[in-house]
Amino acid sequence: QVQMVESGGGSVQAGGSLRLSCAAPGSTYRWYGCMGWFRQAPGKEREVVAAIDNAGRRYADSAKGRFTISKDDTKNTLYLQMTGLKPEDTAMYYCASALGTCGGRWSDHSLYNYWGTGTQVTVSS
């Protein structure tokens, strides 16, 4: 089992920025497959924010132009740079790792094999 840990969440005002990170400390697992960020707001279903693999990056419409997903393979770390934050971005954010590539299922949470425990992002108006 791979333990993934997110960090970087917090409370910001609308228009602000945050950078989320995701790592698997102490693990020898290498992230060659699809890596993704999901979020879940209270009372809502978990939804994809962005995903990345060697074929490229993909974004949900809500994230396009504001969020950037990236990864550092040398550090086995996944990032999500969020700018222009809105109150509707308030949610628990999770990173996820798949054994396979993103393909056409990058937005499907069932693709992903390992999940972090989440980091809270709160955006006030």
PDB file of C-alpha atoms in Angstrom:
ATOM      1  CA  GLN A   1       0.000   0.000   0.000  1.00  0.00           C
ATOM      2  CA  VAL A   2       1.354   3.422  -0.960  1.00  0.00           C
ATOM      3  CA  GLN A   3       0.721   6.231   1.519  1.00  0.00           C
ATOM      4  CA  MET A   4       0.361   9.559  -0.209  1.00  0.00           C
ATOM      5  CA  VAL A   5       0.354  12.820   1.706  1.00  0.00           C
ATOM      6  CA  GLU A   6      -0.911  16.185   0.520  1.00  0.00           C
ATOM      7  CA  SER A   7       0.201  19.536   1.872  1.00  0.00           C
ATOM      8  CA  GLY A   8      -0.171  23.210   1.078  1.00  0.00           C
ATOM      9  CA  GLY A   9      -3.847  23.719   1.740  1.00  0.00           C
ATOM     10  CA  GLY A  10      -5.131  26.646   3.749  1.00  0.00           C
ATOM     11  CA  SER A  11      -7.467  29.609   3.876  1.00  0.00           C
ATOM     12  CA  VAL A  12      -7.169  32.411   1.354  1.00  0.00           C
ATOM     13  CA  GLN A  13      -9.279  35.244   0.053  1.00  0.00           C
ATOM     14  CA  ALA A  14     -10.827  35.178  -3.379  1.00  0.00           C
ATOM     15  CA  GLY A  15      -8.243  35.924  -6.016  1.00  0.00           C
ATOM     16  CA  GLY A  16      -5.463  34.404  -3.966  1.00  0.00           C
ATOM     17  CA  SER A  17      -3.142  31.518  -4.763  1.00  0.00           C
ATOM     18  CA  LEU A  18      -2.088  28.251  -3.212  1.00  0.00           C
ATOM     19  CA  ARG A  19       0.301  25.506  -4.218  1.00  0.00           C
ATOM     20  CA  LEU A  20      -0.593  21.991  -3.227  1.00  0.00           C
ATOM     21  CA  SER A  21       1.993  19.243  -3.041  1.00  0.00           C
ATOM     22  CA  CYS A  22       1.654  15.480  -2.883  1.00  0.00           C
ATOM     23  CA  ALA A  23       4.362  13.009  -1.961  1.00  0.00           C
ATOM     24  CA  ALA A  24       4.776   9.451  -0.815  1.00  0.00           C
ATOM     25  CA  PRO A  25       7.377   9.761   1.927  1.00  0.00           C
ATOM     26  CA  GLY A  26       9.455   6.689   2.543  1.00  0.00           C
ATOM     27  CA  SER A  27       8.054   4.911  -0.486  1.00  0.00           C
ATOM     28  CA  THR A  28      10.015   3.446  -3.366  1.00  0.00           C
ATOM     29  CA  TYR A  29       6.913   3.591  -5.553  1.00  0.00           C
ATOM     30  CA  ARG A  30       7.564   5.464  -8.782  1.00  0.00           C
ATOM     31  CA  TRP A  31       4.782   7.442 -10.372  1.00  0.00           C
ATOM     32  CA  TYR A  32       4.960   6.424 -13.970  1.00  0.00           C
ATOM     33  CA  GLY A  33       1.219   6.290 -14.488  1.00  0.00           C
ATOM     34  CA  CYS A  34      -1.531   8.842 -14.371  1.00  0.00           C
ATOM     35  CA  MET A  35      -1.447  11.281 -11.466  1.00  0.00           C
ATOM     36  CA  GLY A  36      -4.441  13.379 -10.580  1.00  0.00           C
ATOM     37  CA  TRP A  37      -5.929  15.951  -8.272  1.00  0.00           C
ATOM     38  CA  PHE A  38      -9.534  15.608  -7.156  1.00  0.00           C
ATOM     39  CA  ARG A  39     -11.649  17.679  -4.811  1.00  0.00           C
ATOM     40  CA  GLN A  40     -14.766  17.180  -2.790  1.00  0.00           C
ATOM     41  CA  ALA A  41     -16.913  19.895  -1.287  1.00  0.00           C
ATOM     42  CA  PRO A  42     -19.398  19.169   1.510  1.00  0.00           C
ATOM     43  CA  GLY A  43     -22.498  17.518   0.151  1.00  0.00           C
ATOM     44  CA  LYS A  44     -21.010  17.077  -3.295  1.00  0.00           C
ATOM     45  CA  GLU A  45     -19.392  14.222  -5.172  1.00  0.00           C
ATOM     46  CA  ARG A  46     -15.672  13.969  -5.621  1.00  0.00           C
ATOM     47  CA  GLU A  47     -14.659  15.586  -8.903  1.00  0.00           C
ATOM     48  CA  VAL A  48     -11.486  15.659 -10.924  1.00  0.00           C
ATOM     49  CA  VAL A  49      -9.495  18.865 -11.090  1.00  0.00           C
ATOM     50  CA  ALA A  50      -6.527  17.886 -13.249  1.00  0.00           C
ATOM     51  CA  ALA A  51      -4.408  14.922 -14.272  1.00  0.00           C
ATOM     52  CA  ILE A  52      -0.987  14.367 -15.740  1.00  0.00           C
ATOM     53  CA  ASP A  53       1.100  11.604 -17.264  1.00  0.00           C
ATOM     54  CA  ASN A  54       3.865  11.462 -19.820  1.00  0.00           C
ATOM     55  CA  ALA A  55       1.333  12.138 -22.582  1.00  0.00           C
ATOM     56  CA  GLY A  56       0.337  15.489 -21.170  1.00  0.00           C
ATOM     57  CA  ARG A  57      -1.885  17.440 -18.818  1.00  0.00           C
ATOM     58  CA  ARG A  58      -5.647  17.516 -18.623  1.00  0.00           C
ATOM     59  CA  TYR A  59      -7.917  19.907 -16.769  1.00  0.00           C
ATOM     60  CA  ALA A  60     -11.509  20.107 -15.735  1.00  0.00           C
ATOM     61  CA  ASP A  61     -13.272  23.113 -17.230  1.00  0.00           C
ATOM     62  CA  SER A  62     -13.395  24.718 -13.792  1.00  0.00           C
ATOM     63  CA  ALA A  63      -9.599  24.599 -13.556  1.00  0.00           C
ATOM     64  CA  LYS A  64      -8.582  25.653 -17.049  1.00  0.00           C
ATOM     65  CA  GLY A  65      -6.628  28.888 -17.132  1.00  0.00           C
ATOM     66  CA  ARG A  66      -6.306  29.070 -13.350  1.00  0.00           C
ATOM     67  CA  PHE A  67      -4.692  25.830 -12.162  1.00  0.00           C
ATOM     68  CA  THR A  68      -1.501  24.123 -13.296  1.00  0.00           C
ATOM     69  CA  ILE A  69      -0.637  20.515 -12.548  1.00  0.00           C
ATOM     70  CA  SER A  70       2.970  19.410 -12.621  1.00  0.00           C
ATOM     71  CA  LYS A  71       5.208  16.691 -11.255  1.00  0.00           C
ATOM     72  CA  ASP A  72       8.832  16.282 -10.359  1.00  0.00           C
ATOM     73  CA  ASP A  73       9.838  12.705 -11.057  1.00  0.00           C
ATOM     74  CA  THR A  74      13.180  13.175  -9.310  1.00  0.00           C
ATOM     75  CA  LYS A  75      11.361  14.047  -6.102  1.00  0.00           C
ATOM     76  CA  ASN A  76       8.342  11.809  -6.688  1.00  0.00           C
ATOM     77  CA  THR A  77       6.155  14.821  -5.996  1.00  0.00           C
ATOM     78  CA  LEU A  78       2.979  16.068  -7.606  1.00  0.00           C
ATOM     79  CA  TYR A  79       1.933  19.717  -7.533  1.00  0.00           C
ATOM     80  CA  LEU A  80      -1.142  21.798  -8.163  1.00  0.00           C
ATOM     81  CA  GLN A  81      -0.592  25.515  -8.538  1.00  0.00           C
ATOM     82  CA  MET A  82      -3.878  27.322  -8.024  1.00  0.00           C
ATOM     83  CA  THR A  83      -4.359  30.981  -8.889  1.00  0.00           C
ATOM     84  CA  GLY A  84      -7.398  33.192  -9.104  1.00  0.00           C
ATOM     85  CA  LEU A  85      -9.097  31.151  -6.416  1.00  0.00           C
ATOM     86  CA  LYS A  86     -12.860  31.469  -6.034  1.00  0.00           C
ATOM     87  CA  PRO A  87     -15.153  30.599  -3.117  1.00  0.00           C
ATOM     88  CA  GLU A  88     -16.486  27.694  -5.188  1.00  0.00           C
ATOM     89  CA  ASP A  89     -13.002  26.172  -5.125  1.00  0.00           C
ATOM     90  CA  THR A  90     -13.467  25.506  -1.419  1.00  0.00           C
ATOM     91  CA  ALA A  91     -13.116  21.761  -0.909  1.00  0.00           C
ATOM     92  CA  MET A  92     -10.933  18.969   0.373  1.00  0.00           C
ATOM     93  CA  TYR A  93      -8.304  18.299  -2.259  1.00  0.00           C
ATOM     94  CA  TYR A  94      -6.915  14.814  -2.837  1.00  0.00           C
ATOM     95  CA  CYS A  95      -4.045  13.528  -4.917  1.00  0.00           C
ATOM     96  CA  ALA A  96      -4.312  10.165  -6.606  1.00  0.00           C
ATOM     97  CA  SER A  97      -2.033   7.811  -8.459  1.00  0.00           C
ATOM     98  CA  ALA A  98      -2.866   5.214 -11.079  1.00  0.00           C
ATOM     99  CA  LEU A  99      -0.807   2.249 -12.208  1.00  0.00           C
ATOM    100  CA  GLY A 100      -1.848   2.902 -15.798  1.00  0.00           C
ATOM    101  CA  THR A 101      -1.847   5.918 -18.062  1.00  0.00           C
ATOM    102  CA  CYS A 102      -4.545   8.578 -18.016  1.00  0.00           C
ATOM    103  CA  GLY A 103      -6.043   7.797 -21.405  1.00  0.00           C
ATOM    104  CA  GLY A 104      -9.700   8.567 -21.729  1.00  0.00           C
ATOM    105  CA  ARG A 105     -10.461   7.739 -18.099  1.00  0.00           C
ATOM    106  CA  TRP A 106      -8.423  10.471 -16.443  1.00  0.00           C
ATOM    107  CA  SER A 107     -11.514  11.990 -14.828  1.00  0.00           C
ATOM    108  CA  ASP A 108     -12.803   8.658 -13.524  1.00  0.00           C
ATOM    109  CA  HIS A 109     -11.810   8.181  -9.884  1.00  0.00           C
ATOM    110  CA  SER A 110     -11.967   4.390 -10.356  1.00  0.00           C
ATOM    111  CA  LEU A 111      -8.850   4.607 -12.558  1.00  0.00           C
ATOM    112  CA  TYR A 112      -6.723   5.540  -9.562  1.00  0.00           C
ATOM    113  CA  ASN A 113      -5.184   2.989  -7.252  1.00  0.00           C
ATOM    114  CA  TYR A 114      -3.759   5.113  -4.461  1.00  0.00           C
ATOM    115  CA  TRP A 115      -5.147   8.166  -2.717  1.00  0.00           C
ATOM    116  CA  GLY A 116      -3.944  10.726  -0.235  1.00  0.00           C
ATOM    117  CA  THR A 117      -5.863  11.738   2.857  1.00  0.00           C
ATOM    118  CA  GLY A 118      -6.602  15.227   1.601  1.00  0.00           C
ATOM    119  CA  THR A 119      -5.776  18.837   2.346  1.00  0.00           C
ATOM    120  CA  GLN A 120      -8.432  21.485   2.963  1.00  0.00           C
ATOM    121  CA  VAL A 121      -8.665  24.566   0.773  1.00  0.00           C
ATOM    122  CA  THR A 122     -10.988  27.338   1.913  1.00  0.00           C
ATOM    123  CA  VAL A 123     -11.567  30.446  -0.176  1.00  0.00           C
ATOM    124  CA  SER A 124     -13.444  33.363   1.336  1.00  0.00           C
ATOM    125  CA  SER A 125     -15.168  36.112  -0.607  1.00  0.00           C
TER     126      SER A 125
END
